[in-house]
């Protein structure tokens, strides 16, 4: 299975995690495997299960080690993976090395990064003062209802208050270390509904067709310019993602019409302000809005954390990294409530794809980068 690996290097550790199927929401063996890696390193491990169906149960793991007074550096990630799908060249949950790549579901997103961080822990000097914690969920790829938020409550219960947090999401694009995320846009989905009166198309005076009103609402929504972007964020955007009238018959005026829109928004807005804005447009045509906010935007201003990460990347790879806020949401949106947070991990080219794979050289380089970041963070 392995290629030039030791029991504690990132390749061997990644193989152990990849061999545990953990389609979201994840529970069980993969958390036991990670616990077995951390306990010999002196970590206290708190594993717990949260939630009920349909979004649970979800297993989470909080681990910490304190070696005297000093800064608290946290690493966050997830052990759940998306379903593998069909058509892999090999079993997605049997890790295999072919050439210079390690294949398996989660190799990139993000068991490989967790393995690299654990490998980095083995290389840290024993004398470093401070606290290191790992915040690991089994509910990032799914609804994220019972994952990182539950872990944050658990941290408070244990009196754990990190000074900074690194999330091991696969942010790299063309080369390891070329992109670090220091923020993310927020996300809100809305369902715009117009009620009418069902009837026969030959007798429109006896019915009330909701579709024209919905079309007018959507035209107004589509014409909205939310902003022009900021120094760190691209412009907010509204996308119409679904239309539904529930009407299979060609000769029936429907009783209701619904559209779904998705808004990705920067820090000039909040989810609530956008709901109010779209609700006012809908109300002007007799419509109503239901909404779900998936996350608010956050930005960690360039400073101590981004410098630690950028310097370590440069020392190992020679690259000058790009600080970015592009892409979808992640659990960093929750962790930003605790402390400054940034995201950095492996190359994301194959995440969620068939034959997901990570370059073995990147696993080893990421280990070195994570070691430098952690050591320098604790030295202050």
XYZ file of C-alpha atoms in Angstrom:
380
model
C 0.000 0.000 0.000
C 2.688 2.494 1.001
C 5.582 3.908 -0.929
C 8.631 5.015 1.060
C 6.673 5.843 4.203
C 7.228 5.512 7.928
C 4.561 4.928 10.546
C 4.380 8.625 11.385
C 4.804 10.363 8.045
C 1.904 11.970 6.233
C 1.618 9.233 3.605
C 1.211 6.420 6.134
C -1.180 8.449 8.269
C -3.254 9.452 5.245
C -3.548 5.818 4.174
C -4.926 4.898 7.593
C -7.601 7.590 7.380
C -8.475 6.889 3.746
C -9.049 3.218 4.538
C -12.007 4.203 6.757
C -15.158 4.922 4.717
C -16.699 8.129 6.078
C -19.358 9.454 3.726
C -21.064 12.426 5.345
C -22.366 12.463 8.031
C -19.417 10.504 9.362
C -19.158 8.414 12.523
C -17.052 5.554 13.774
C -13.795 4.031 12.643
C -12.156 7.085 11.099
C -12.457 8.987 14.382
C -11.078 6.044 16.326
C -8.130 6.009 13.922
C -7.414 9.706 14.452
C -7.747 9.331 18.216
C -5.204 6.501 18.109
C -2.796 8.849 16.332
C -3.202 11.679 18.847
C -3.238 9.963 22.243
C 0.421 8.810 22.027
C 1.349 12.435 21.323
C -0.070 13.491 24.681
C -3.401 14.866 23.498
C -6.586 14.760 25.505
C -9.308 13.579 23.120
C -13.028 14.243 23.450
C -15.111 12.304 20.911
C -18.849 12.845 20.941
C -21.880 12.251 18.749
C -24.417 14.985 18.031
C -27.749 15.188 16.270
C -30.392 12.872 14.923
C -31.644 11.920 11.469
C -31.914 13.204 8.822
C -28.835 15.425 9.355
C -27.231 13.215 12.000
C -25.958 11.489 13.934
C -22.579 13.144 13.481
C -19.352 12.321 15.268
C -16.914 15.075 16.215
C -13.469 15.073 17.778
C -11.877 17.765 19.902
C -8.283 17.220 20.998
C -5.856 19.447 22.867
C -2.421 19.433 24.446
C -1.015 22.117 26.726
C 2.683 22.372 27.542
C 2.833 25.436 29.747
C 1.670 29.004 29.357
C 1.693 30.335 25.825
C -0.387 30.925 22.712
C -3.188 28.588 21.645
C -2.958 27.438 18.022
C -5.900 25.495 16.582
C -6.152 23.321 13.485
C -9.615 22.572 12.099
C -10.879 20.160 9.499
C -13.305 17.398 8.631
C -13.155 13.636 8.216
C -16.421 13.254 6.323
C -16.255 12.922 2.549
C -18.694 13.217 -0.332
C -20.060 9.992 -1.865
C -17.481 8.484 -4.243
C -19.785 7.781 -7.171
C -19.129 5.075 -9.760
C -16.294 4.652 -12.212
C -13.170 4.743 -10.048
C -10.101 2.903 -11.324
C -9.835 1.267 -7.882
C -11.863 1.014 -4.670
C -12.196 4.621 -3.401
C -11.837 3.431 0.197
C -8.780 1.281 -0.407
C -5.913 3.768 -0.644
C -3.450 2.957 -3.383
C -0.265 4.559 -4.669
C 0.160 4.720 -8.427
C 3.223 6.546 -9.592
C 3.707 9.632 -7.436
C 0.069 9.936 -6.392
C -2.006 8.582 -3.504
C -5.576 7.765 -4.561
C -8.670 7.564 -2.378
C -11.823 9.478 -1.506
C -10.748 12.242 0.844
C -7.099 12.279 -0.221
C -7.406 15.983 -1.009
C -10.570 16.997 0.831
C -9.363 16.679 3.449
C -7.898 13.607 5.121
C -4.537 14.294 3.503
C -4.245 17.656 5.255
C -5.236 16.171 8.619
C -2.582 13.493 8.158
C -0.014 16.171 7.304
C -0.846 18.115 10.454
C -0.538 15.024 12.646
C 2.768 14.224 10.954
C 3.883 17.785 11.698
C 3.067 17.263 15.377
C 5.602 14.429 15.468
C 8.296 16.842 14.300
C 7.623 19.677 16.756
C 10.101 20.342 19.571
C 8.853 19.020 22.909
C 9.755 22.268 24.653
C 7.282 24.515 22.817
C 5.020 26.342 25.313
C 1.324 26.790 24.712
C -1.704 24.829 23.543
C -2.383 22.979 20.310
C -5.917 21.863 19.536
C -7.611 19.961 16.726
C -11.236 20.715 15.846
C -12.378 17.858 13.608
C -15.951 17.268 12.450
C -17.829 14.599 10.544
C -20.365 17.097 9.193
C -18.736 19.594 6.822
C -19.707 18.167 3.447
C -23.355 17.876 4.499
C -25.718 20.311 6.222
C -23.052 21.304 8.807
C -25.778 21.318 11.446
C -24.165 19.176 14.136
C -20.478 19.628 13.378
C -18.220 22.606 13.940
C -20.879 24.576 15.804
C -21.194 21.719 18.306
C -17.408 21.574 18.567
C -17.272 25.288 19.344
C -19.722 24.795 22.214
C -17.569 21.922 23.453
C -14.478 24.137 23.368
C -16.184 26.671 25.605
C -17.152 23.884 28.013
C -13.511 22.792 28.208
C -12.238 26.359 28.588
C -10.413 26.300 25.255
C -9.987 29.691 23.582
C -7.698 29.666 20.531
C -5.702 32.719 19.528
C -5.752 31.726 15.868
C -7.028 28.862 13.738
C -5.825 27.233 10.536
C -8.386 25.254 8.514
C -6.850 22.589 6.278
C -9.212 23.009 3.313
C -7.685 22.350 -0.140
C -7.082 25.957 -1.185
C -4.119 25.423 -3.508
C -4.838 25.736 -7.216
C -1.945 25.140 -9.611
C 0.774 24.456 -7.015
C 0.833 23.710 -3.312
C 0.834 27.026 -1.491
C -0.237 29.327 -4.290
C -3.532 30.342 -2.611
C -4.519 30.959 1.014
C -8.079 31.894 1.930
C -8.469 34.727 4.442
C -12.213 35.143 4.018
C -15.312 33.818 2.331
C -18.491 35.334 0.988
C -21.760 34.597 2.721
C -24.512 32.444 1.261
C -28.292 32.680 1.450
C -30.967 30.749 -0.433
C -34.468 32.142 -0.860
C -37.745 30.688 -2.087
C -40.014 33.296 -3.671
C -43.648 32.197 -3.808
C -46.663 33.726 -5.494
C -50.080 32.259 -4.708
C -52.850 32.270 -7.295
C -56.100 30.500 -8.034
C -56.108 27.297 -10.055
C -58.384 27.094 -13.065
C -58.868 26.083 -16.692
C -56.839 28.006 -19.264
C -60.024 28.531 -21.311
C -61.615 30.407 -18.386
C -58.867 32.759 -17.148
C -61.428 35.106 -15.590
C -62.217 32.342 -13.108
C -58.578 31.862 -12.117
C -55.563 33.903 -11.036
C -52.327 32.907 -12.752
C -49.357 33.387 -10.369
C -46.690 32.975 -13.051
C -46.762 36.502 -14.560
C -46.294 38.051 -11.110
C -43.415 35.686 -10.378
C -41.812 36.548 -13.712
C -42.021 40.261 -12.873
C -40.454 39.622 -9.469
C -37.614 37.640 -11.014
C -37.003 40.354 -13.604
C -36.598 42.896 -10.811
C -34.398 40.559 -8.782
C -32.222 39.783 -11.786
C -31.745 43.515 -12.420
C -30.491 44.147 -8.878
C -26.862 45.266 -8.613
C -25.933 44.530 -5.030
C -22.484 46.118 -5.048
C -19.298 46.537 -7.064
C -17.087 44.432 -4.817
C -14.443 45.516 -2.297
C -10.681 45.428 -1.979
C -10.879 41.804 -0.806
C -14.210 40.544 -2.141
C -15.638 40.122 -5.601
C -19.109 41.597 -6.250
C -22.078 39.890 -4.652
C -24.216 37.951 -7.118
C -27.790 36.693 -7.354
C -28.554 33.544 -9.329
C -31.980 32.098 -10.147
C -31.543 28.384 -9.516
C -34.995 26.787 -9.795
C -38.568 27.368 -10.981
C -41.499 25.221 -9.848
C -45.217 25.369 -10.587
C -46.111 21.721 -9.962
C -48.298 21.647 -13.033
C -47.993 18.678 -15.410
C -51.156 19.592 -17.325
C -51.046 21.933 -20.327
C -54.579 23.232 -19.831
C -54.448 24.179 -16.143
C -53.524 27.527 -14.634
C -51.436 26.627 -11.555
C -52.393 27.536 -8.008
C -48.902 28.697 -7.061
C -45.489 29.380 -8.540
C -42.163 29.287 -6.711
C -38.639 30.302 -7.661
C -35.431 29.640 -5.774
C -32.564 32.096 -5.831
C -29.086 31.845 -4.352
C -27.065 34.883 -3.307
C -23.351 34.862 -2.582
C -22.562 38.116 -0.818
C -19.590 40.046 0.505
C -19.176 41.934 3.760
C -21.179 44.932 2.563
C -24.297 42.904 3.380
C -25.743 40.520 5.925
C -28.029 37.622 5.227
C -30.870 39.417 7.026
C -30.464 42.637 5.028
C -30.639 40.714 1.763
C -33.736 38.813 2.862
C -35.402 42.147 3.639
C -34.356 43.531 0.258
C -35.709 40.603 -1.763
C -38.843 40.375 0.396
C -39.691 43.982 -0.455
C -39.366 43.245 -4.175
C -41.530 40.131 -3.852
C -44.176 41.955 -1.822
C -44.525 44.598 -4.545
C -46.029 41.880 -6.765
C -47.901 39.992 -4.064
C -45.180 37.434 -3.392
C -43.623 36.110 -0.193
C -40.156 34.851 0.716
C -38.779 32.000 2.803
C -35.031 31.954 3.317
C -32.130 30.020 4.784
C -28.809 31.665 5.576
C -25.985 29.162 5.154
C -23.280 31.511 6.345
C -22.304 35.138 6.801
C -19.216 36.587 5.120
C -16.002 36.892 7.087
C -12.598 38.444 6.515
C -9.423 37.977 8.517
C -7.452 41.097 7.714
C -3.878 40.391 6.575
C -1.699 40.277 9.653
C -0.063 37.828 12.031
C -1.825 34.654 10.859
C -1.572 35.273 7.118
C 2.081 36.268 7.527
C 2.855 33.060 9.439
C 1.290 30.997 6.662
C 2.793 32.970 3.778
C 6.294 32.896 5.270
C 6.154 29.140 5.882
C 4.941 28.502 2.326
C 7.745 30.628 0.928
C 10.364 28.886 3.077
C 9.309 25.426 1.852
C 8.167 26.038 -1.734
C 9.668 29.370 -2.730
C 6.202 30.655 -3.702
C 4.689 34.010 -2.828
C 1.125 33.038 -1.984
C -2.037 34.838 -3.034
C -4.433 35.859 -0.259
C -7.960 35.243 -1.538
C -11.635 35.230 -0.562
C -13.003 33.411 -3.619
C -14.817 30.083 -3.652
C -17.683 28.543 -1.734
C -18.421 28.465 1.963
C -16.539 26.382 4.525
C -16.619 25.847 8.268
C -14.222 28.768 8.619
C -17.374 30.908 8.571
C -18.206 29.523 12.014
C -14.693 29.482 13.427
C -14.197 33.156 12.535
C -16.437 33.911 15.532
C -13.750 32.491 17.833
C -10.531 34.000 16.549
C -8.640 34.996 13.391
C -8.943 32.129 10.899
C -7.376 31.280 7.547
C -7.551 28.271 5.250
C -4.667 26.502 3.587
C -4.234 22.983 2.286
C -3.622 20.727 -0.682
C -4.201 21.192 -4.410
C -7.943 21.115 -5.074
C -7.899 19.918 -8.706
C -9.373 16.464 -7.950
C -11.519 17.122 -4.891
C -15.003 15.574 -5.163
C -13.998 13.932 -8.462
C -13.528 10.329 -9.549
C -10.031 9.059 -8.735
C -9.348 11.829 -6.217
C -5.599 11.898 -5.646
C -2.849 13.850 -3.923
C 0.802 14.135 -4.887
C 2.913 12.363 -2.276
C 5.488 15.150 -2.502
C 2.756 17.644 -1.592
C 1.867 15.648 1.523
C 5.465 15.857 2.702
C 5.804 19.551 1.814
C 2.521 20.341 3.548
C 3.816 18.590 6.659
C 6.871 20.846 6.653
C 4.747 23.955 6.126
C 2.325 23.020 8.904
C 5.234 22.345 11.260
C 6.729 25.785 10.598
C 3.374 27.531 11.027
C 2.611 25.750 14.295
C 6.085 26.154 15.769
C 6.265 29.855 14.938
C 2.727 30.468 16.206
C 3.602 28.942 19.580
C 6.905 30.776 19.827
C 4.973 34.018 19.358
